[in-house]
Tab-separated table of C-alpha atoms in Angstrom:
chain	number	residue	atom	x	y	z
A	1	MET	CA	50.333	-6.654	-136.193
A	2	GLU	CA	50.146	-7.284	-132.462
A	3	LYS	CA	52.936	-6.597	-130.043
A	4	ASN	CA	51.961	-9.581	-127.893
A	5	LYS	CA	49.070	-11.997	-127.973
A	6	ASP	CA	46.046	-11.596	-125.698
A	7	VAL	CA	44.124	-14.830	-125.285
A	8	ILE	CA	41.099	-15.464	-123.085
A	9	GLN	CA	40.023	-18.885	-121.835
A	10	LEU	CA	36.353	-19.863	-121.912
A	11	GLU	CA	34.338	-22.947	-121.104
A	12	ARG	CA	32.971	-25.051	-123.933
A	13	GLU	CA	29.265	-24.552	-124.614
A	14	SER	CA	26.596	-27.269	-124.357
A	15	VAL	CA	24.591	-25.879	-127.255
A	16	ILE	CA	24.758	-27.905	-130.517
A	17	PRO	CA	25.314	-25.333	-133.288
A	18	ILE	CA	24.525	-27.688	-136.202
A	19	LEU	CA	21.220	-27.177	-137.967
A	20	LYS	CA	18.807	-30.042	-137.269
A	21	PRO	CA	18.145	-30.994	-140.962
A	22	LYS	CA	21.878	-31.107	-141.665
A	23	LEU	CA	22.513	-33.183	-138.552
A	24	ILE	CA	19.782	-35.721	-139.388
A	25	MET	CA	20.779	-36.124	-143.041
A	26	ASN	CA	24.487	-36.523	-142.230
A	27	LEU	CA	23.732	-39.186	-139.646
A	28	ALA	CA	21.295	-40.945	-142.001
A	29	ASN	CA	23.974	-41.090	-144.693
A	30	LEU	CA	26.225	-42.955	-142.249
A	31	ILE	CA	23.678	-45.799	-142.044
A	32	GLU	CA	24.525	-48.590	-144.490
A	33	HIS	CA	21.142	-50.126	-145.364
A	34	THR	CA	18.478	-48.087	-147.180
A	35	SER	CA	15.627	-49.616	-145.178
A	36	ASP	CA	17.326	-48.704	-141.892
A	37	ARG	CA	17.903	-45.182	-143.209
A	38	ALA	CA	14.170	-44.750	-143.869
A	39	GLU	CA	13.308	-46.061	-140.402
A	40	PHE	CA	15.839	-43.665	-138.849
A	41	LEU	CA	14.332	-40.657	-140.650
A	42	LYS	CA	10.850	-41.712	-139.490
A	43	LEU	CA	12.155	-42.068	-135.912
A	44	CYS	CA	13.683	-38.569	-136.014
A	45	LYS	CA	10.306	-37.080	-136.956
A	46	ARG	CA	8.489	-39.006	-134.244
A	47	VAL	CA	11.053	-37.992	-131.644
A	48	GLU	CA	10.570	-34.311	-132.549
A	49	TYR	CA	6.753	-34.584	-132.523
A	50	THR	CA	6.863	-36.293	-129.111
A	51	ILE	CA	9.185	-33.730	-127.523
A	52	ARG	CA	7.058	-30.883	-128.910
A	53	ALA	CA	3.967	-32.444	-127.327
A	54	TRP	CA	5.735	-32.749	-123.957
A	55	TYR	CA	6.581	-29.062	-123.850
A	56	LEU	CA	3.352	-27.726	-125.361
A	57	LEU	CA	1.478	-27.179	-122.087
A	58	GLN	CA	4.497	-25.642	-120.322
A	59	PHE	CA	5.096	-23.221	-123.204
A	60	GLU	CA	1.399	-22.271	-123.254
A	61	ASP	CA	1.539	-21.453	-119.547
A	62	LEU	CA	4.663	-19.362	-120.126
A	63	MET	CA	3.041	-17.345	-122.916
A	64	GLN	CA	-0.194	-16.866	-120.977
A	65	LEU	CA	1.672	-15.570	-117.946
A	66	TYR	CA	3.805	-13.222	-120.032
A	67	SER	CA	0.701	-11.706	-121.601
A	68	LEU	CA	-0.068	-10.287	-118.129
A	69	PHE	CA	3.395	-8.725	-117.802
A	70	ASP	CA	3.939	-7.562	-121.362
A	71	PRO	CA	5.154	-3.936	-121.005
A	72	VAL	CA	2.864	-2.865	-123.888
A	73	HIS	CA	-0.535	-4.486	-123.174
A	74	GLY	CA	-0.013	-6.372	-119.915
A	75	ALA	CA	-1.365	-3.633	-117.650
A	76	GLN	CA	-4.747	-3.664	-119.380
A	77	LYS	CA	-5.054	-7.454	-119.043
A	78	LEU	CA	-4.122	-7.295	-115.348
A	79	GLU	CA	-6.869	-4.749	-114.761
A	80	GLN	CA	-9.403	-7.037	-116.432
A	81	GLN	CA	-8.404	-9.918	-114.126
A	82	ASN	CA	-9.199	-7.907	-110.952
A	83	LEU	CA	-6.341	-9.592	-109.083
A	84	SER	CA	-4.976	-8.516	-105.712
A	85	PRO	CA	-1.313	-7.354	-105.475
A	86	GLU	CA	-0.427	-10.590	-103.665
A	87	GLU	CA	-1.942	-12.715	-106.446
A	88	ILE	CA	-0.056	-10.695	-109.078
A	89	ASP	CA	3.183	-11.261	-107.123
A	90	VAL	CA	2.603	-15.028	-107.231
A	91	LEU	CA	1.888	-14.957	-110.994
A	92	GLU	CA	5.011	-12.948	-111.835
A	93	GLN	CA	7.162	-15.299	-109.770
A	94	ASN	CA	5.614	-18.259	-111.625
A	95	PHE	CA	6.462	-16.558	-114.930
A	96	LEU	CA	10.093	-16.067	-113.864
A	97	LYS	CA	10.281	-19.729	-112.763
A	98	TYR	CA	9.084	-20.944	-116.190
A	99	LEU	CA	11.360	-18.433	-117.958
A	100	PHE	CA	14.500	-19.536	-116.066
A	101	GLN	CA	13.637	-23.184	-116.761
A	102	VAL	CA	13.366	-22.493	-120.491
A	103	MET	CA	16.648	-20.566	-120.367
A	104	GLU	CA	18.379	-23.532	-118.766
A	105	LYS	CA	16.918	-25.969	-121.301
A	106	SER	CA	18.086	-23.662	-124.102
A	107	ASN	CA	21.628	-23.798	-122.672
A	108	PHE	CA	21.659	-20.149	-121.652
A	109	LYS	CA	23.792	-19.291	-118.612
A	110	ILE	CA	23.637	-16.310	-116.288
A	111	ALA	CA	26.682	-14.120	-116.873
A	112	THR	CA	28.794	-14.041	-113.686
A	113	ASP	CA	30.878	-11.166	-112.321
A	114	GLU	CA	34.034	-13.025	-113.340
A	115	GLU	CA	32.863	-13.412	-116.948
A	116	ILE	CA	31.859	-9.744	-117.153
A	117	GLU	CA	35.226	-8.724	-115.708
A	118	VAL	CA	37.002	-10.775	-118.386
A	119	ALA	CA	34.829	-9.151	-121.033
A	120	HIS	CA	35.581	-5.653	-119.724
A	121	SER	CA	39.308	-6.284	-119.415
A	122	GLY	CA	39.713	-5.181	-123.039
A	123	GLN	CA	38.404	-2.537	-125.412
A	124	TYR	CA	36.993	-3.018	-128.887
A	125	LEU	CA	34.781	-0.473	-130.641
A	126	LEU	CA	33.214	1.082	-127.558
A	127	ASN	CA	35.728	3.151	-125.568
A	128	LEU	CA	33.445	4.969	-123.160
A	129	PRO	CA	32.604	4.018	-119.555
A	130	ILE	CA	28.916	3.050	-119.675
A	131	SER	CA	26.920	2.568	-116.483
A	132	VAL	CA	23.338	1.795	-115.575
A	133	ASP	CA	21.007	4.353	-114.016
A	134	GLU	CA	19.908	2.100	-111.141
A	135	SER	CA	17.244	4.558	-110.020
A	136	LYS	CA	15.266	3.625	-113.136
A	137	LEU	CA	15.312	-0.128	-112.407
A	138	ASP	CA	13.127	-2.162	-110.066
A	139	LYS	CA	15.021	-3.941	-107.253
A	140	LYS	CA	12.249	-6.136	-105.819
A	141	LEU	CA	11.185	-8.555	-108.588
A	142	LEU	CA	14.465	-10.405	-109.181
A	143	LYS	CA	15.559	-10.125	-105.550
A	144	ARG	CA	12.391	-11.940	-104.471
A	145	TYR	CA	12.921	-14.634	-107.124
A	146	PHE	CA	16.537	-15.379	-106.213
A	147	ALA	CA	15.609	-15.441	-102.524
A	148	GLU	CA	13.274	-18.363	-103.283
A	149	HIS	CA	15.386	-19.997	-106.038
A	150	SER	CA	19.069	-20.112	-105.229
A	151	HIS	CA	21.652	-19.804	-108.037
A	152	GLU	CA	25.425	-20.068	-107.827
A	153	ASN	CA	27.772	-17.223	-108.798
A	154	LEU	CA	25.069	-14.571	-109.187
A	155	PRO	CA	26.462	-11.186	-110.272
A	156	ASP	CA	26.224	-8.155	-108.011
A	157	PHE	CA	23.521	-6.575	-110.184
A	158	ALA	CA	21.260	-9.660	-110.155
A	159	ASP	CA	18.615	-7.872	-108.060
A	160	LYS	CA	18.138	-5.280	-110.842
A	161	TYR	CA	18.669	-7.154	-114.112
A	162	VAL	CA	19.965	-10.492	-115.390
A	163	ILE	CA	22.135	-11.098	-118.461
A	164	PHE	CA	21.885	-14.559	-120.019
A	165	ARG	CA	24.527	-15.550	-122.559
A	166	ARG	CA	24.999	-18.492	-124.923
A	167	GLY	CA	27.499	-19.396	-127.631
A	168	ILE	CA	30.902	-17.979	-128.521
A	169	GLY	CA	31.867	-16.386	-131.819
A	170	ILE	CA	34.417	-14.030	-133.386
A	171	ASP	CA	33.940	-10.463	-134.605
A	172	GLN	CA	36.521	-8.759	-136.808
A	173	THR	CA	36.666	-5.127	-137.952
A	174	THR	CA	39.071	-3.842	-140.568
A	175	ASP	CA	39.742	-0.101	-140.901
A	176	TYR	CA	42.494	2.517	-140.704
A	177	PHE	CA	41.629	3.513	-137.094
A	178	PHE	CA	43.689	6.697	-137.439
A	179	MET	CA	42.306	8.388	-134.288
A	180	GLU	CA	42.655	5.221	-132.236
A	181	LYS	CA	46.268	4.841	-133.382
A	182	VAL	CA	47.012	8.456	-132.456
A	183	ASP	CA	45.356	7.854	-129.094
A	184	MET	CA	47.541	4.772	-128.574
A	185	LEU	CA	50.708	6.730	-129.434
A	186	ILE	CA	49.802	9.572	-127.062
A	187	SER	CA	48.946	7.118	-124.293
A	188	ARG	CA	52.271	5.318	-124.668
A	189	SER	CA	54.148	8.638	-124.807
A	190	TRP	CA	52.331	9.849	-121.698
A	191	ALA	CA	53.146	6.622	-119.882
A	192	TRP	CA	56.811	7.023	-120.878
A	193	LEU	CA	56.861	10.615	-119.629
A	194	LEU	CA	55.280	9.679	-116.313
A	195	ARG	CA	57.872	6.961	-115.832
A	196	LYS	CA	60.640	9.482	-116.442
A	197	ILE	CA	59.321	11.906	-113.846
A	198	ARG	CA	58.384	9.014	-111.526
A	199	LEU	CA	54.645	9.742	-111.398
A	200	ASP	CA	53.597	6.528	-113.149
A	201	ARG	CA	52.511	4.859	-109.911
A	202	LEU	CA	49.965	7.613	-109.339
A	203	PHE	CA	48.428	7.819	-112.823
A	204	LEU	CA	48.876	4.261	-114.142
A	205	ARG	CA	47.708	2.444	-111.031
A	206	LYS	CA	44.335	1.610	-112.600
A	207	SER	CA	45.814	0.092	-115.724
A	208	SER	CA	48.312	-1.968	-113.741
A	209	ILE	CA	45.483	-3.459	-111.703
A	210	ARG	CA	43.665	-4.325	-114.901
A	211	ARG	CA	46.714	-6.105	-116.278
A	212	LYS	CA	46.810	-8.313	-113.206
A	213	LYS	CA	43.223	-9.309	-114.007
A	214	GLU	CA	43.990	-10.012	-117.649
A	215	PRO	CA	43.207	-13.590	-118.707
A	216	LYS	CA	45.875	-16.132	-119.496
A	217	LYS	CA	48.213	-15.533	-122.403
A	218	ASP	CA	49.864	-18.273	-124.420
A	219	GLU	CA	52.185	-17.632	-127.355
A	220	GLU	CA	51.367	-21.024	-128.841
A	221	ILE	CA	47.649	-20.313	-129.275
A	222	TYR	CA	46.290	-18.612	-132.383
A	223	ALA	CA	42.798	-17.178	-132.867
A	224	VAL	CA	40.716	-20.161	-131.672
A	225	ASP	CA	41.907	-23.461	-130.215
A	226	LYS	CA	39.336	-26.150	-129.492
A	227	GLU	CA	41.631	-29.093	-128.913
A	228	GLY	CA	41.337	-29.184	-125.112
A	229	ASP	CA	38.442	-29.090	-122.704
A	230	ASP	CA	38.319	-25.290	-122.882
A	231	LEU	CA	37.957	-22.803	-125.685
A	232	PHE	CA	40.718	-20.255	-126.293
A	233	VAL	CA	39.930	-17.092	-128.215
A	234	GLU	CA	42.450	-14.405	-129.170
A	235	ARG	CA	41.856	-10.718	-128.841
A	236	ILE	CA	43.636	-8.522	-131.394
A	237	ARG	CA	43.649	-4.961	-130.070
A	238	ILE	CA	45.191	-1.653	-131.113
A	239	GLU	CA	46.659	-1.230	-127.631
A	240	ASN	CA	48.942	-4.241	-128.303
A	241	MET	CA	49.876	-3.168	-131.841
A	242	GLU	CA	53.554	-3.019	-132.715
A	243	ILE	CA	54.535	0.500	-133.707
A	244	ARG	CA	55.636	0.355	-137.329
A	245	LEU	CA	55.114	2.836	-140.161
A	246	ARG	CA	53.246	0.199	-142.172
A	247	ASN	CA	50.880	-0.522	-139.295
A	248	MET	CA	50.254	3.155	-138.653
A	249	LEU	CA	49.394	4.060	-142.271
A	250	SER	CA	47.566	0.945	-143.526
A	251	LYS	CA	44.352	-0.814	-142.643
A	252	ILE	CA	44.476	-3.230	-139.741
A	253	THR	CA	42.111	-5.904	-138.476
A	254	ILE	CA	41.112	-6.036	-134.832
A	255	GLN	CA	39.379	-9.052	-133.363
A	256	GLU	CA	37.159	-9.673	-130.345
A	257	PRO	CA	35.283	-12.787	-129.132
A	258	THR	CA	31.507	-12.404	-129.045
A	259	PHE	CA	28.599	-13.798	-127.129
A	260	ASP	CA	26.527	-15.328	-129.890
A	261	ARG	CA	23.237	-14.710	-128.030
A	262	ILE	CA	22.428	-12.469	-125.079
A	263	ILE	CA	19.058	-12.079	-123.330
A	264	VAL	CA	18.487	-9.323	-120.785
A	265	VAL	CA	15.615	-9.498	-118.253
A	266	TYR	CA	14.620	-6.521	-116.091
A	267	ARG	CA	11.769	-4.335	-114.882
A	268	ARG	CA	11.664	-0.558	-114.759
A	269	SER	CA	11.149	1.155	-111.444
A	270	SER	CA	7.619	2.116	-110.442
A	271	ALA	CA	6.312	5.665	-110.503
A	272	GLN	CA	4.929	7.189	-107.309
A	273	THR	CA	1.348	7.002	-108.578
A	274	LYS	CA	1.367	3.574	-110.263
A	275	GLN	CA	3.231	0.319	-109.675
A	276	GLU	CA	5.157	-0.982	-112.694
A	277	ARG	CA	4.382	-4.609	-113.579
A	278	GLY	CA	5.880	-4.948	-117.030
A	279	ILE	CA	8.830	-7.346	-117.470
A	280	TYR	CA	11.267	-6.621	-120.303
A	281	VAL	CA	12.900	-9.543	-122.143
A	282	LYS	CA	15.328	-8.390	-124.847
A	283	HIS	CA	17.236	-10.667	-127.213
A	284	PHE	CA	20.570	-9.681	-128.862
A	285	LYS	CA	23.000	-11.434	-131.204
A	286	HIS	CA	26.742	-11.308	-131.889
A	287	ILE	CA	27.686	-8.924	-129.074
A	288	PRO	CA	31.453	-8.347	-128.703
A	289	MET	CA	32.513	-9.161	-125.147
A	290	ALA	CA	34.371	-5.877	-124.657
A	291	ASP	CA	31.270	-3.974	-125.835
A	292	MET	CA	28.766	-5.749	-123.580
A	293	GLU	CA	27.663	-2.389	-122.195
A	294	ILE	CA	25.496	-1.736	-125.264
A	295	VAL	CA	22.950	-4.308	-124.032
A	296	LEU	CA	22.646	-2.826	-120.514
A	297	PRO	CA	19.184	-1.509	-119.597
A	298	GLU	CA	18.523	2.143	-118.768
A	299	LYS	CA	22.017	3.411	-119.584
A	300	LYS	CA	23.277	6.765	-118.354
A	301	ASN	CA	24.556	9.279	-120.892
A	302	PRO	CA	28.353	8.855	-120.893
A	303	SER	CA	30.601	11.679	-119.741
A	304	LEU	CA	34.236	12.275	-118.840
A	305	THR	CA	35.208	10.030	-115.949
A	306	PRO	CA	36.611	11.442	-112.679
A	307	MET	CA	39.956	9.884	-113.670
A	308	ASP	CA	39.901	11.769	-116.966
A	309	TRP	CA	39.308	15.044	-115.103
A	310	VAL	CA	42.140	14.208	-112.680
A	311	LYS	CA	44.483	13.511	-115.608
A	312	PHE	CA	43.294	16.672	-117.331
A	313	LEU	CA	43.931	18.941	-114.366
A	314	ALA	CA	47.061	17.154	-113.218
A	315	SER	CA	48.561	17.488	-116.679
A	316	ALA	CA	47.936	21.230	-116.619
A	317	VAL	CA	49.413	21.579	-113.104
A	318	VAL	CA	52.489	19.463	-113.869
A	319	GLY	CA	52.997	21.219	-117.172
A	320	LEU	CA	52.728	24.708	-115.689
A	321	ALA	CA	54.972	23.826	-112.758
A	322	THR	CA	57.628	22.418	-115.097
A	323	LEU	CA	57.261	25.435	-117.381
A	324	GLY	CA	57.693	27.805	-114.425
A	325	GLY	CA	60.802	25.979	-113.305
A	326	SER	CA	62.277	26.211	-116.814
A	327	LEU	CA	61.615	29.960	-117.014
A	328	GLU	CA	63.370	30.556	-113.689
A	329	MET	CA	66.559	29.035	-115.065
A	330	PRO	CA	69.238	31.573	-116.097
A	331	GLN	CA	69.262	30.304	-119.663
A	332	ALA	CA	65.814	28.995	-120.520
A	333	ASP	CA	65.820	26.616	-123.499
A	334	LEU	CA	62.977	27.576	-125.825
A	335	TRP	CA	62.839	24.092	-127.297
A	336	VAL	CA	62.311	22.614	-123.843
A	337	ILE	CA	59.531	25.114	-123.103
A	338	PHE	CA	57.933	24.365	-126.508
A	339	ALA	CA	58.132	20.610	-125.874
A	340	ILE	CA	56.506	20.954	-122.447
A	341	LEU	CA	53.692	23.135	-123.745
A	342	SER	CA	53.118	20.871	-126.703
A	343	GLY	CA	52.965	17.809	-124.505
A	344	VAL	CA	50.488	19.341	-122.051
A	345	ILE	CA	48.244	20.806	-124.762
A	346	GLY	CA	48.423	17.622	-126.823
A	347	TYR	CA	47.452	15.406	-123.909
A	348	CYS	CA	44.550	17.667	-122.888
A	349	ALA	CA	43.382	17.777	-126.507
A	350	LYS	CA	43.674	14.006	-126.670
A	351	ILE	CA	41.327	13.601	-123.709
A	352	TYR	CA	38.751	16.013	-125.081
A	353	PHE	CA	38.733	14.976	-128.736
A	354	GLY	CA	38.986	11.320	-127.748
A	355	PHE	CA	35.835	11.711	-125.698
A	356	GLN	CA	34.000	13.434	-128.590
A	357	GLN	CA	35.004	10.669	-130.992
A	358	ASN	CA	33.995	7.957	-128.521
A	359	MET	CA	30.614	9.667	-128.055
A	360	ALA	CA	29.977	9.530	-131.812
A	361	GLN	CA	31.072	5.885	-131.870
A	362	TYR	CA	28.816	5.133	-128.916
A	363	GLN	CA	25.769	6.622	-130.703
A	364	ASN	CA	26.554	4.531	-133.784
A	365	LEU	CA	26.891	1.346	-131.727
A	366	ILE	CA	23.598	1.999	-129.891
A	367	THR	CA	21.839	2.563	-133.233
A	368	GLN	CA	23.416	-0.596	-134.637
A	369	SER	CA	22.411	-2.615	-131.586
A	370	MET	CA	18.791	-1.535	-132.100
A	371	TYR	CA	18.639	-2.358	-135.815
A	372	ASP	CA	21.242	-5.068	-136.378
A	373	LYS	CA	22.062	-6.664	-133.036
A	374	GLN	CA	18.629	-6.871	-131.395
A	375	LEU	CA	16.855	-10.005	-132.588
A	376	ASP	CA	13.558	-9.507	-130.792
A	377	SER	CA	11.933	-8.614	-127.493
A	378	GLY	CA	9.029	-9.752	-125.364
A	379	LYS	CA	6.791	-12.401	-126.866
A	380	GLY	CA	9.032	-12.821	-129.932
A	381	THR	CA	11.999	-13.671	-127.682
A	382	LEU	CA	9.935	-16.249	-125.767
A	383	LEU	CA	8.872	-17.904	-129.024
A	384	HIS	CA	12.553	-18.082	-130.045
A	385	LEU	CA	13.388	-19.691	-126.725
A	386	CYS	CA	10.603	-22.257	-126.906
A	387	ASP	CA	11.718	-23.351	-130.363
A	388	ASP	CA	15.368	-23.421	-129.194
A	389	VAL	CA	14.500	-25.805	-126.376
A	390	ILE	CA	12.807	-28.231	-128.768
A	391	GLN	CA	15.561	-28.047	-131.405
A	392	GLN	CA	18.355	-28.624	-128.878
A	393	GLU	CA	16.665	-31.512	-127.106
A	394	VAL	CA	15.710	-33.219	-130.378
A	395	LYS	CA	19.321	-33.037	-131.558
A	396	GLU	CA	20.659	-34.392	-128.228
A	397	VAL	CA	18.206	-37.320	-128.260
A	398	ILE	CA	18.886	-38.204	-131.913
A	399	ILE	CA	22.686	-38.162	-131.461
A	400	SER	CA	22.518	-40.292	-128.317
A	401	PHE	CA	20.254	-42.877	-129.939
A	402	PHE	CA	22.423	-42.970	-133.061
A	403	ILE	CA	25.563	-43.706	-131.016
A	404	LEU	CA	23.889	-46.532	-129.106
A	405	MET	CA	22.477	-47.914	-132.352
A	406	GLU	CA	25.787	-47.858	-134.219
A	407	GLN	CA	28.339	-48.510	-131.433
A	408	GLY	CA	26.403	-50.646	-128.992
A	409	LYS	CA	26.078	-50.551	-125.214
A	410	ALA	CA	27.790	-47.764	-123.268
A	411	THR	CA	27.974	-46.293	-119.790
A	412	LEU	CA	26.787	-42.718	-119.324
A	413	GLN	CA	30.329	-41.400	-119.379
A	414	ASP	CA	31.280	-43.390	-122.485
A	415	LEU	CA	28.112	-42.275	-124.256
A	416	ASP	CA	28.875	-38.628	-123.435
A	417	LEU	CA	32.404	-38.972	-124.831
A	418	ARG	CA	31.272	-40.807	-127.975
A	419	CYS	CA	28.643	-38.147	-128.732
A	420	GLU	CA	31.216	-35.395	-128.410
A	421	GLU	CA	33.647	-37.327	-130.643
A	422	LEU	CA	30.960	-37.838	-133.292
A	423	ILE	CA	30.114	-34.116	-133.377
A	424	LYS	CA	33.823	-33.290	-133.610
A	425	GLU	CA	34.600	-35.792	-136.370
A	426	GLU	CA	31.508	-35.283	-138.538
A	427	PHE	CA	30.821	-31.561	-138.041
A	428	GLY	CA	34.058	-30.076	-136.720
A	429	GLU	CA	32.445	-28.660	-133.559
A	430	SER	CA	33.655	-29.083	-129.973
A	431	ILE	CA	30.892	-28.930	-127.376
A	432	ASN	CA	30.194	-30.106	-123.853
A	433	PHE	CA	27.424	-32.609	-124.667
A	434	ASP	CA	24.509	-32.810	-122.207
A	435	VAL	CA	24.000	-36.580	-122.164
A	436	ASP	CA	21.983	-36.856	-118.916
A	437	ASP	CA	18.904	-35.048	-120.215
A	438	ALA	CA	19.031	-36.903	-123.545
A	439	VAL	CA	19.156	-40.324	-121.888
A	440	GLN	CA	16.285	-39.458	-119.546
A	441	LYS	CA	14.083	-38.605	-122.513
A	442	LEU	CA	15.089	-41.749	-124.387
A	443	GLU	CA	14.166	-43.827	-121.332
A	444	LYS	CA	10.893	-41.934	-120.991
A	445	MET	CA	10.058	-42.800	-124.621
A	446	GLY	CA	10.835	-46.445	-123.861
A	447	ILE	CA	13.415	-46.904	-126.630
A	448	VAL	CA	16.527	-47.001	-124.375
A	449	ALA	CA	17.109	-49.068	-121.225
A	450	ARG	CA	19.913	-50.241	-118.921
A	451	ASP	CA	21.336	-53.713	-118.494
A	452	SER	CA	22.220	-55.421	-115.221
A	453	ILE	CA	25.584	-53.606	-114.917
A	454	GLY	CA	24.230	-50.151	-115.738
A	455	ARG	CA	25.156	-49.835	-119.403
A	456	TYR	CA	22.653	-48.200	-121.756
A	457	TYR	CA	21.367	-49.907	-124.891
A	458	CYS	CA	18.681	-49.120	-127.450
A	459	VAL	CA	15.992	-51.186	-129.180
A	460	GLY	CA	16.052	-51.679	-132.975
A	461	LEU	CA	14.891	-48.906	-135.282
A	462	LYS	CA	11.678	-50.620	-136.330
A	463	ARG	CA	10.833	-51.523	-132.744
A	464	ALA	CA	11.576	-47.924	-131.614
A	465	ASN	CA	9.060	-46.586	-134.164
A	466	GLU	CA	6.481	-49.115	-132.974
A	467	ILE	CA	6.984	-48.116	-129.307
A	468	ILE	CA	6.552	-44.382	-129.982
A	469	GLY	CA	3.664	-45.099	-132.357
A	470	THR	CA	1.941	-42.956	-134.896
A	471	THR	CA	1.839	-39.354	-133.724
A	472	THR	CA	-1.004	-36.856	-134.091
A	473	GLU	CA	1.064	-34.841	-136.561
A	474	GLU	CA	1.452	-37.869	-138.814
A	475	LEU	CA	-2.306	-38.522	-138.761
A	476	VAL	CA	-2.970	-34.887	-139.661
A	477	LEU	CA	-0.477	-35.094	-142.560
A	478	LYS	CA	-2.086	-38.297	-143.840
A	479	ALA	CA	-5.543	-36.776	-143.600
A	480	ARG	CA	-4.359	-33.666	-145.447
A	481	GLN	CA	-2.779	-35.811	-148.200
A	482	GLY	CA	-6.015	-37.818	-148.482
A	483	VAL	CA	-8.030	-34.625	-148.980
A	484	VAL	CA	-5.588	-33.418	-151.626
A	485	ASN	CA	-5.593	-36.736	-153.484
A	486	SER	CA	-9.409	-36.932	-153.452
């Protein structure tokens, strides 16, 4: 369908997308002896119980702090505490510190200006310029946090809101897209006309700049390529469609890479009579990169852009001037006059009706983002994050121990590579494995150590279970079974 391929290059994610039960069972099935398999399953449970216990107090502090800044009930709880503004400032900064730590442990990354520019370099379902009403957003909370906690590559809007993203996916939409195809034809015809009358530099300057910022293209790459260190995802867009009768009259499929999870953190601006203390934490899923604007906080109602108005008025002026010149000729060609009028009227109608259609599409996307794309907000999002941290760290620890158990001693670099190879071979997923954190936890548990030359090795399965010992959860389960049996 496409005229030329449009491929964007992304970094591999550290998140392990395999479900924990599937991961554990597949690894257990790779163990030859039945007795070792049972010990391994017991070890996996004890590892999870231990990691949960480590994070319990930190997660409780996080939830307690958020209860004071919940936009719904937080104000009432703050009033009951009788805290000074300075004390509240300290508490909200502590909350943000815990939140950002949990985000990092969950493998969420702050979206940078470069990543957002790549996302906005294409169009998908949303074809309207969406912007944030900055007057409705607080500019002190996040600015104070980043002043005390430095982060690299912060976006320009980081003082007002922060967008965290994790995971890469693919979204495809199949439809006739009649209006979009007509819009593409008119745009190409308009560009051709401007080139003929040598006004293309004036009107197409913006699009030419955007093409320079387009990501890398490679004719050898299809859809998704995970063979190298980076991830390559193809965009299939109507703008690049080859003009054929079959393409124009039949259904086509467009494709856009997605951010699998997005979390937006912000605070609304304070009213003159009362200071706003609520902190909004909103969680979205499967957001197309080119449509990232639907997750922005406090969006302005879209309208025709200044460039659209310039095109609208310039088209009318150029058309009328050309028409006047044609009428002054001794023998005016009616067909030429008709063609000029049709072109001007058609282009102006294209701008207007295109805007109306995009407005309807925008309303549908906003509604969909509220009901289908938004996973949760506030406390529910924090509970998701806390569980994500535990699940990811358990999987990292189990994979690292399994590799040392099955393949013997390894340096940190070798262990990292072997873990990535195992995930690729057994589950078909390419990730950037976070081995450092996993090894630190294994050493903390006492079941992994280093030899005299710095290589890591693990103790036997039975010994590992003895070192961790019987957990509280196991004692509760035994007590519950005893009550049931009695």
